[in-house]
Amino acid sequence: MRNALNGLRFRRISGSLGAEVSGVDLSRDLDDHTVAAIRTGLLEHLVLVFRDQSLEPSSLAAFARRFGKLNRHPYVKPLAGHPDVFRIVKEPEDVHHFGNGWHSDLSYAERPALATMLYATELPPYGGDTLFADMRAAWHALSDGMKAMIEGLVAVFSNERTYGPDAARFRHGVKKMEVAQQSEITRVEHPVVRTHPETGEKALYLNPLHTVGLKDMTAEESKPLIDYLCRHAVRPEFLCRVRWQPGSLAFWDNRATMHYAVDDFAGHRRVMTRVTLEGDQPR
Ligand code: SIN
């Protein structure tokens, strides 16, 4: 386990994933070696947390562009003048919290997000943390029999629980004000066991928010298996928890993680600024 790369220091925050990174000011124009060291750190730790940063939407987007093409969210309204950046806002009176369910960003798309950066813009006095699950560790911990049974299975993903007409029933639906355009309900298929395109490592790829079935199986057959794998994937040993502070930025790899925005700050405001990197088709 490396703990220093090109002057950056990585301090693990849990046994399976996540590291705090120090020794870098992300608002500066970073050299290629530093960007490469951050990318190497991301592939190893899956979730990187940078503290005490000072990022405007433009510097956040500029930093993110060093890692790939930015994604324009299909439904959520971008910030004025920053088409690739949006805010996740929970007002004191809001009942829905965006991301309050285990998921991997844009897994309902043909090409789900490679990675996401989230910057703490305004925090509640307590709570509002984000949990992350290591889907590589979840895959490795399965028995050989279960691995053999699920390798080759294809899962069906949809945005219906988050953006569909009855999204509120799942308590994860976004608020009308966040939606820029009428969302089209989509269904796509991805392998349940995904091979990371950069590291070649296998990871489980399914989540309770967007995985709605398994291909060629009935709901009765697929639901218990999806439920089991999603429950298994969030065993405490596979998790880390990011406690936000003003100026924190988290950068996570959606190809091998799930995350969950904890809704425990009713009556308070939380504002986060997000950019997302375009990904490839899971294989
Ligand atoms: C998200 O799912 O992108 C939001 C996570 C959070 O706000 O903590």
Short mmCIF file of C-alpha atoms and ligand atoms in Angstrom, two decimals:
data_model
loop_
_atom_site.label_atom_id
_atom_site.label_comp_id
_atom_site.label_asym_id
_atom_site.label_seq_id
_atom_site.Cartn_x
_atom_site.Cartn_y
_atom_site.Cartn_z
CA MET A 1 0.00 0.00 0.00
CA ARG A 2 1.58 3.23 -1.13
CA ASN A 3 1.00 6.21 1.12
CA ALA A 4 2.89 8.90 -0.77
CA LEU A 5 2.71 9.60 -4.49
CA ASN A 6 4.37 12.60 -6.08
CA GLY A 7 4.25 14.57 -2.82
CA LEU A 8 0.63 13.59 -2.13
CA ARG A 9 -0.11 11.75 1.06
CA PHE A 10 -2.89 9.14 1.23
CA ARG A 11 -4.29 8.18 4.63
CA ARG A 12 -6.76 5.30 4.56
CA ILE A 13 -10.07 5.93 6.29
CA SER A 14 -11.30 2.34 6.48
CA GLY A 15 -10.07 -1.19 5.93
CA SER A 16 -11.48 -1.64 2.45
CA LEU A 17 -11.86 1.70 0.66
CA GLY A 18 -11.39 5.43 0.99
CA ALA A 19 -8.38 7.66 1.66
CA GLU A 20 -7.87 11.25 2.70
CA VAL A 21 -5.41 12.99 0.43
CA SER A 22 -3.25 15.88 1.57
CA GLY A 23 -0.50 17.93 -0.01
CA VAL A 24 -2.41 19.38 -2.95
CA ASP A 25 -4.37 22.55 -3.72
CA LEU A 26 -6.97 21.54 -6.29
CA SER A 27 -7.71 25.12 -7.35
CA ARG A 28 -4.24 25.34 -8.98
CA ASP A 29 -3.27 24.22 -12.42
CA LEU A 30 -1.91 20.76 -11.57
CA ASP A 31 0.97 19.16 -13.45
CA ASP A 32 0.48 15.85 -15.24
CA HIS A 33 2.39 13.89 -12.58
CA THR A 34 0.11 15.10 -9.83
CA VAL A 35 -2.97 14.27 -11.89
CA ALA A 36 -1.55 10.80 -12.61
CA ALA A 37 -0.83 10.29 -8.88
CA ILE A 38 -4.43 11.22 -8.00
CA ARG A 39 -5.73 8.83 -10.65
CA THR A 40 -3.53 6.02 -9.30
CA GLY A 41 -4.81 6.80 -5.80
CA LEU A 42 -8.40 6.71 -7.03
CA LEU A 43 -7.93 3.29 -8.63
CA GLU A 44 -6.44 1.94 -5.42
CA HIS A 45 -8.73 3.54 -2.84
CA LEU A 46 -11.90 4.14 -4.95
CA VAL A 47 -12.87 7.14 -2.81
CA LEU A 48 -10.54 10.11 -2.26
CA VAL A 49 -11.31 12.93 0.16
CA PHE A 50 -9.49 16.26 -0.13
CA ARG A 51 -9.94 18.66 2.80
CA ASP A 52 -9.81 22.46 3.04
CA GLN A 53 -10.15 23.16 -0.66
CA SER A 54 -11.50 26.37 -2.10
CA LEU A 55 -13.29 25.60 -5.35
CA GLU A 56 -15.62 27.65 -7.49
CA PRO A 57 -17.79 25.82 -10.04
CA SER A 58 -15.27 26.71 -12.77
CA SER A 59 -12.21 25.46 -10.84
CA LEU A 60 -14.08 22.30 -9.82
CA ALA A 61 -14.98 21.63 -13.46
CA ALA A 62 -11.41 22.41 -14.57
CA PHE A 63 -10.00 19.92 -12.06
CA ALA A 64 -12.52 17.26 -13.11
CA ARG A 65 -11.69 17.75 -16.82
CA ARG A 66 -8.14 16.59 -16.10
CA PHE A 67 -9.62 13.10 -15.62
CA GLY A 68 -11.93 12.92 -18.63
CA LYS A 69 -14.97 14.33 -20.38
CA LEU A 70 -17.65 15.79 -18.15
CA ASN A 71 -21.16 14.40 -18.22
CA ARG A 72 -24.21 16.62 -18.53
CA HIS A 73 -26.80 15.15 -16.22
CA PRO A 74 -29.79 13.98 -18.27
CA TYR A 75 -32.41 15.53 -15.96
CA VAL A 76 -30.96 17.70 -13.23
CA LYS A 77 -30.73 21.42 -13.94
CA PRO A 78 -27.12 22.67 -14.26
CA LEU A 79 -25.77 25.81 -12.61
CA ALA A 80 -26.23 28.94 -14.73
CA GLY A 81 -23.13 29.39 -16.89
CA HIS A 82 -21.77 25.93 -15.94
CA PRO A 83 -23.58 23.32 -18.01
CA ASP A 84 -21.56 20.42 -16.53
CA VAL A 85 -21.99 21.38 -12.88
CA PHE A 86 -25.07 21.08 -10.70
CA ARG A 87 -26.02 21.64 -7.11
CA ILE A 88 -27.60 19.08 -4.82
CA VAL A 89 -29.69 21.13 -2.46
CA LYS A 90 -31.78 19.99 0.49
CA GLU A 91 -33.75 22.81 2.05
CA PRO A 92 -34.88 22.63 5.70
CA GLU A 93 -38.46 21.84 4.60
CA ASP A 94 -37.60 19.24 1.93
CA VAL A 95 -38.61 15.64 2.54
CA HIS A 96 -36.55 14.01 -0.23
CA HIS A 97 -32.80 13.85 -0.10
CA PHE A 98 -31.10 13.32 -3.48
CA GLY A 99 -29.04 10.12 -3.40
CA ASN A 100 -30.69 8.74 -0.24
CA GLY A 101 -30.49 5.10 -1.34
CA TRP A 102 -27.55 2.89 -2.31
CA HIS A 103 -26.65 3.47 -5.94
CA SER A 104 -23.89 4.05 -8.44
CA ASP A 105 -24.26 7.25 -10.46
CA LEU A 106 -26.12 6.93 -13.76
CA SER A 107 -26.14 3.12 -13.62
CA TYR A 108 -29.47 3.36 -15.51
CA ALA A 109 -27.60 4.78 -18.54
CA GLU A 110 -25.94 2.84 -21.38
CA ARG A 111 -22.66 4.41 -20.28
CA PRO A 112 -22.83 5.03 -16.54
CA ALA A 113 -20.63 7.65 -14.88
CA LEU A 114 -16.95 6.80 -14.52
CA ALA A 115 -16.49 8.94 -11.43
CA THR A 116 -18.13 11.75 -9.48
CA MET A 117 -16.73 14.75 -7.62
CA LEU A 118 -18.80 16.28 -4.84
CA TYR A 119 -17.78 19.49 -3.12
CA ALA A 120 -19.27 20.57 0.22
CA THR A 121 -20.71 24.03 -0.36
CA GLU A 122 -23.03 24.47 2.64
CA LEU A 123 -23.33 21.90 5.41
CA PRO A 124 -25.91 21.21 8.12
CA PRO A 125 -24.69 21.58 11.73
CA TYR A 126 -24.57 17.76 12.01
CA GLY A 127 -25.16 14.72 9.83
CA GLY A 128 -25.47 14.69 6.05
CA ASP A 129 -22.53 12.27 5.66
CA THR A 130 -22.09 10.06 2.61
CA LEU A 131 -21.46 6.31 2.86
CA PHE A 132 -19.51 4.33 0.26
CA ALA A 133 -19.42 0.58 -0.39
CA ASP A 134 -16.51 -1.29 -1.97
CA MET A 135 -18.04 -3.54 -4.64
CA ARG A 136 -14.66 -5.23 -5.31
CA ALA A 137 -14.47 -6.39 -1.70
CA ALA A 138 -18.12 -7.50 -1.87
CA TRP A 139 -17.34 -9.62 -4.95
CA HIS A 140 -14.21 -11.17 -3.40
CA ALA A 141 -16.05 -12.12 -0.20
CA LEU A 142 -18.65 -14.23 -2.01
CA SER A 143 -18.28 -18.01 -1.95
CA ASP A 144 -16.94 -19.74 -5.05
CA GLY A 145 -20.36 -21.29 -5.56
CA MET A 146 -22.12 -17.91 -5.55
CA LYS A 147 -19.44 -16.39 -7.79
CA ALA A 148 -19.92 -19.18 -10.33
CA MET A 149 -23.70 -18.75 -10.18
CA ILE A 150 -23.78 -15.00 -10.75
CA GLU A 151 -20.89 -14.50 -13.16
CA GLY A 152 -22.48 -14.12 -16.55
CA LEU A 153 -25.81 -12.82 -15.18
CA VAL A 154 -27.12 -9.62 -16.70
CA ALA A 155 -29.04 -7.07 -14.63
CA VAL A 156 -31.71 -4.65 -15.82
CA PHE A 157 -31.27 -1.05 -14.64
CA SER A 158 -33.84 1.73 -14.79
CA ASN A 159 -34.32 5.30 -13.60
CA GLU A 160 -38.00 4.62 -12.78
CA ARG A 161 -37.56 4.67 -8.98
CA THR A 162 -35.75 8.00 -8.99
CA TYR A 163 -37.28 9.88 -11.91
CA GLY A 164 -40.46 7.93 -12.75
CA PRO A 165 -44.02 9.08 -12.06
CA ASP A 166 -44.24 7.10 -8.81
CA ALA A 167 -40.70 7.91 -7.63
CA ALA A 168 -42.11 9.39 -4.42
CA ARG A 169 -43.28 5.90 -3.42
CA PHE A 170 -39.62 4.91 -3.13
CA ARG A 171 -38.82 8.10 -1.17
CA HIS A 172 -35.84 8.70 -3.44
CA GLY A 173 -37.51 10.80 -6.12
CA VAL A 174 -35.94 14.14 -6.89
CA LYS A 175 -37.84 17.35 -6.30
CA LYS A 176 -39.51 18.95 -9.29
CA MET A 177 -37.33 22.05 -9.02
CA GLU A 178 -34.16 20.05 -9.64
CA VAL A 179 -35.42 18.51 -12.85
CA ALA A 180 -34.48 20.43 -15.97
CA GLN A 181 -36.47 18.35 -18.41
CA GLN A 182 -39.12 15.66 -18.35
CA SER A 183 -37.29 12.44 -17.62
CA GLU A 184 -37.71 9.60 -20.05
CA ILE A 185 -37.94 6.21 -18.35
CA THR A 186 -35.12 4.01 -19.60
CA ARG A 187 -34.12 0.37 -19.16
CA VAL A 188 -30.60 -0.85 -19.90
CA GLU A 189 -28.71 -4.07 -19.26
CA HIS A 190 -25.30 -4.40 -17.59
CA PRO A 191 -23.36 -7.41 -16.26
CA VAL A 192 -23.85 -8.18 -12.55
CA VAL A 193 -20.09 -8.76 -12.27
CA ARG A 194 -18.19 -5.95 -13.92
CA THR A 195 -14.51 -5.91 -14.90
CA HIS A 196 -12.88 -2.59 -14.15
CA PRO A 197 -11.63 -1.20 -17.48
CA GLU A 198 -8.45 0.27 -15.94
CA THR A 199 -7.43 -2.27 -13.29
CA GLY A 200 -8.99 -5.47 -14.65
CA GLU A 201 -10.43 -6.16 -11.17
CA LYS A 202 -13.89 -7.67 -10.83
CA ALA A 203 -16.62 -5.98 -8.81
CA LEU A 204 -20.32 -6.50 -8.20
CA TYR A 205 -22.34 -4.08 -10.29
CA LEU A 206 -25.92 -3.70 -9.11
CA ASN A 207 -27.74 -1.47 -6.63
CA PRO A 208 -31.11 -1.27 -4.92
CA LEU A 209 -32.08 2.07 -6.45
CA HIS A 210 -31.59 1.31 -10.14
CA THR A 211 -31.45 -2.50 -10.53
CA VAL A 212 -35.01 -3.60 -11.28
CA GLY A 213 -34.49 -7.20 -12.39
CA LEU A 214 -32.25 -9.86 -13.86
CA LYS A 215 -32.43 -10.63 -17.56
CA ASP A 216 -34.38 -13.80 -18.50
CA MET A 217 -35.65 -14.27 -14.94
CA THR A 218 -39.01 -13.63 -13.35
CA ALA A 219 -39.38 -11.01 -10.64
CA GLU A 220 -39.89 -13.84 -8.12
CA GLU A 221 -36.57 -15.36 -9.13
CA SER A 222 -34.50 -12.21 -9.47
CA LYS A 223 -35.69 -10.14 -6.51
CA PRO A 224 -34.33 -12.40 -3.72
CA LEU A 225 -30.95 -12.60 -5.47
CA ILE A 226 -30.73 -8.84 -6.05
CA ASP A 227 -31.80 -8.21 -2.45
CA TYR A 228 -29.21 -10.67 -1.10
CA LEU A 229 -26.34 -9.25 -3.17
CA CYS A 230 -27.24 -5.65 -2.32
CA ARG A 231 -27.45 -6.52 1.40
CA HIS A 232 -24.16 -8.41 1.24
CA ALA A 233 -22.45 -5.48 -0.51
CA VAL A 234 -23.19 -3.11 2.37
CA ARG A 235 -21.72 -5.22 5.16
CA PRO A 236 -19.92 -2.77 7.49
CA GLU A 237 -16.53 -4.27 6.55
CA PHE A 238 -16.96 -3.04 2.97
CA LEU A 239 -17.92 0.55 3.88
CA CYS A 240 -16.37 3.89 4.59
CA ARG A 241 -18.11 7.05 5.76
CA VAL A 242 -17.22 10.53 4.59
CA ARG A 243 -17.91 13.21 7.19
CA TRP A 244 -18.07 16.46 5.33
CA GLN A 245 -16.35 19.64 6.44
CA PRO A 246 -16.48 23.02 4.72
CA GLY A 247 -14.14 22.77 1.72
CA SER A 248 -14.18 18.94 1.49
CA LEU A 249 -14.18 17.37 -1.94
CA ALA A 250 -14.87 13.66 -2.47
CA PHE A 251 -13.87 11.99 -5.73
CA TRP A 252 -15.16 8.44 -6.20
CA ASP A 253 -15.02 5.70 -8.81
CA ASN A 254 -18.57 4.64 -9.70
CA ARG A 255 -17.35 1.53 -11.53
CA ALA A 256 -16.54 -0.29 -8.30
CA THR A 257 -18.53 1.49 -5.57
CA MET A 258 -22.04 2.36 -4.45
CA HIS A 259 -22.83 5.36 -2.28
CA TYR A 260 -25.64 6.56 -0.01
CA ALA A 261 -26.43 10.11 1.06
CA VAL A 262 -27.52 9.93 4.72
CA ASP A 263 -30.73 11.85 5.42
CA ASP A 264 -30.36 12.70 9.12
CA PHE A 265 -30.43 16.50 9.23
CA ALA A 266 -34.13 17.36 8.93
CA GLY A 267 -34.79 21.07 9.33
CA HIS A 268 -31.35 22.10 8.04
CA ARG A 269 -29.91 23.12 4.69
CA ARG A 270 -27.23 21.18 2.80
CA VAL A 271 -25.76 22.26 -0.53
CA MET A 272 -23.24 20.24 -2.51
CA THR A 273 -21.73 20.97 -5.91
CA ARG A 274 -21.32 18.01 -8.25
CA VAL A 275 -19.51 17.17 -11.47
CA THR A 276 -19.59 13.75 -13.09
CA LEU A 277 -17.19 12.12 -15.52
CA GLU A 278 -18.45 10.21 -18.54
CA GLY A 279 -17.87 6.48 -18.41
CA ASP A 280 -17.87 3.52 -20.73
CA GLN A 281 -20.24 0.61 -21.22
CA PRO A 282 -19.83 -1.90 -18.36
CA ARG A 283 -18.31 -5.27 -19.40
C1 SIN B 1 -25.15 11.72 -4.96
O1 SIN B 1 -25.70 10.63 -4.90
O2 SIN B 1 -24.54 12.08 -5.96
C2 SIN B 1 -25.20 12.66 -3.78
C3 SIN B 1 -24.44 12.19 -2.60
C4 SIN B 1 -24.54 13.18 -1.47
O3 SIN B 1 -25.12 14.26 -1.62
O4 SIN B 1 -24.02 12.89 -0.40
#
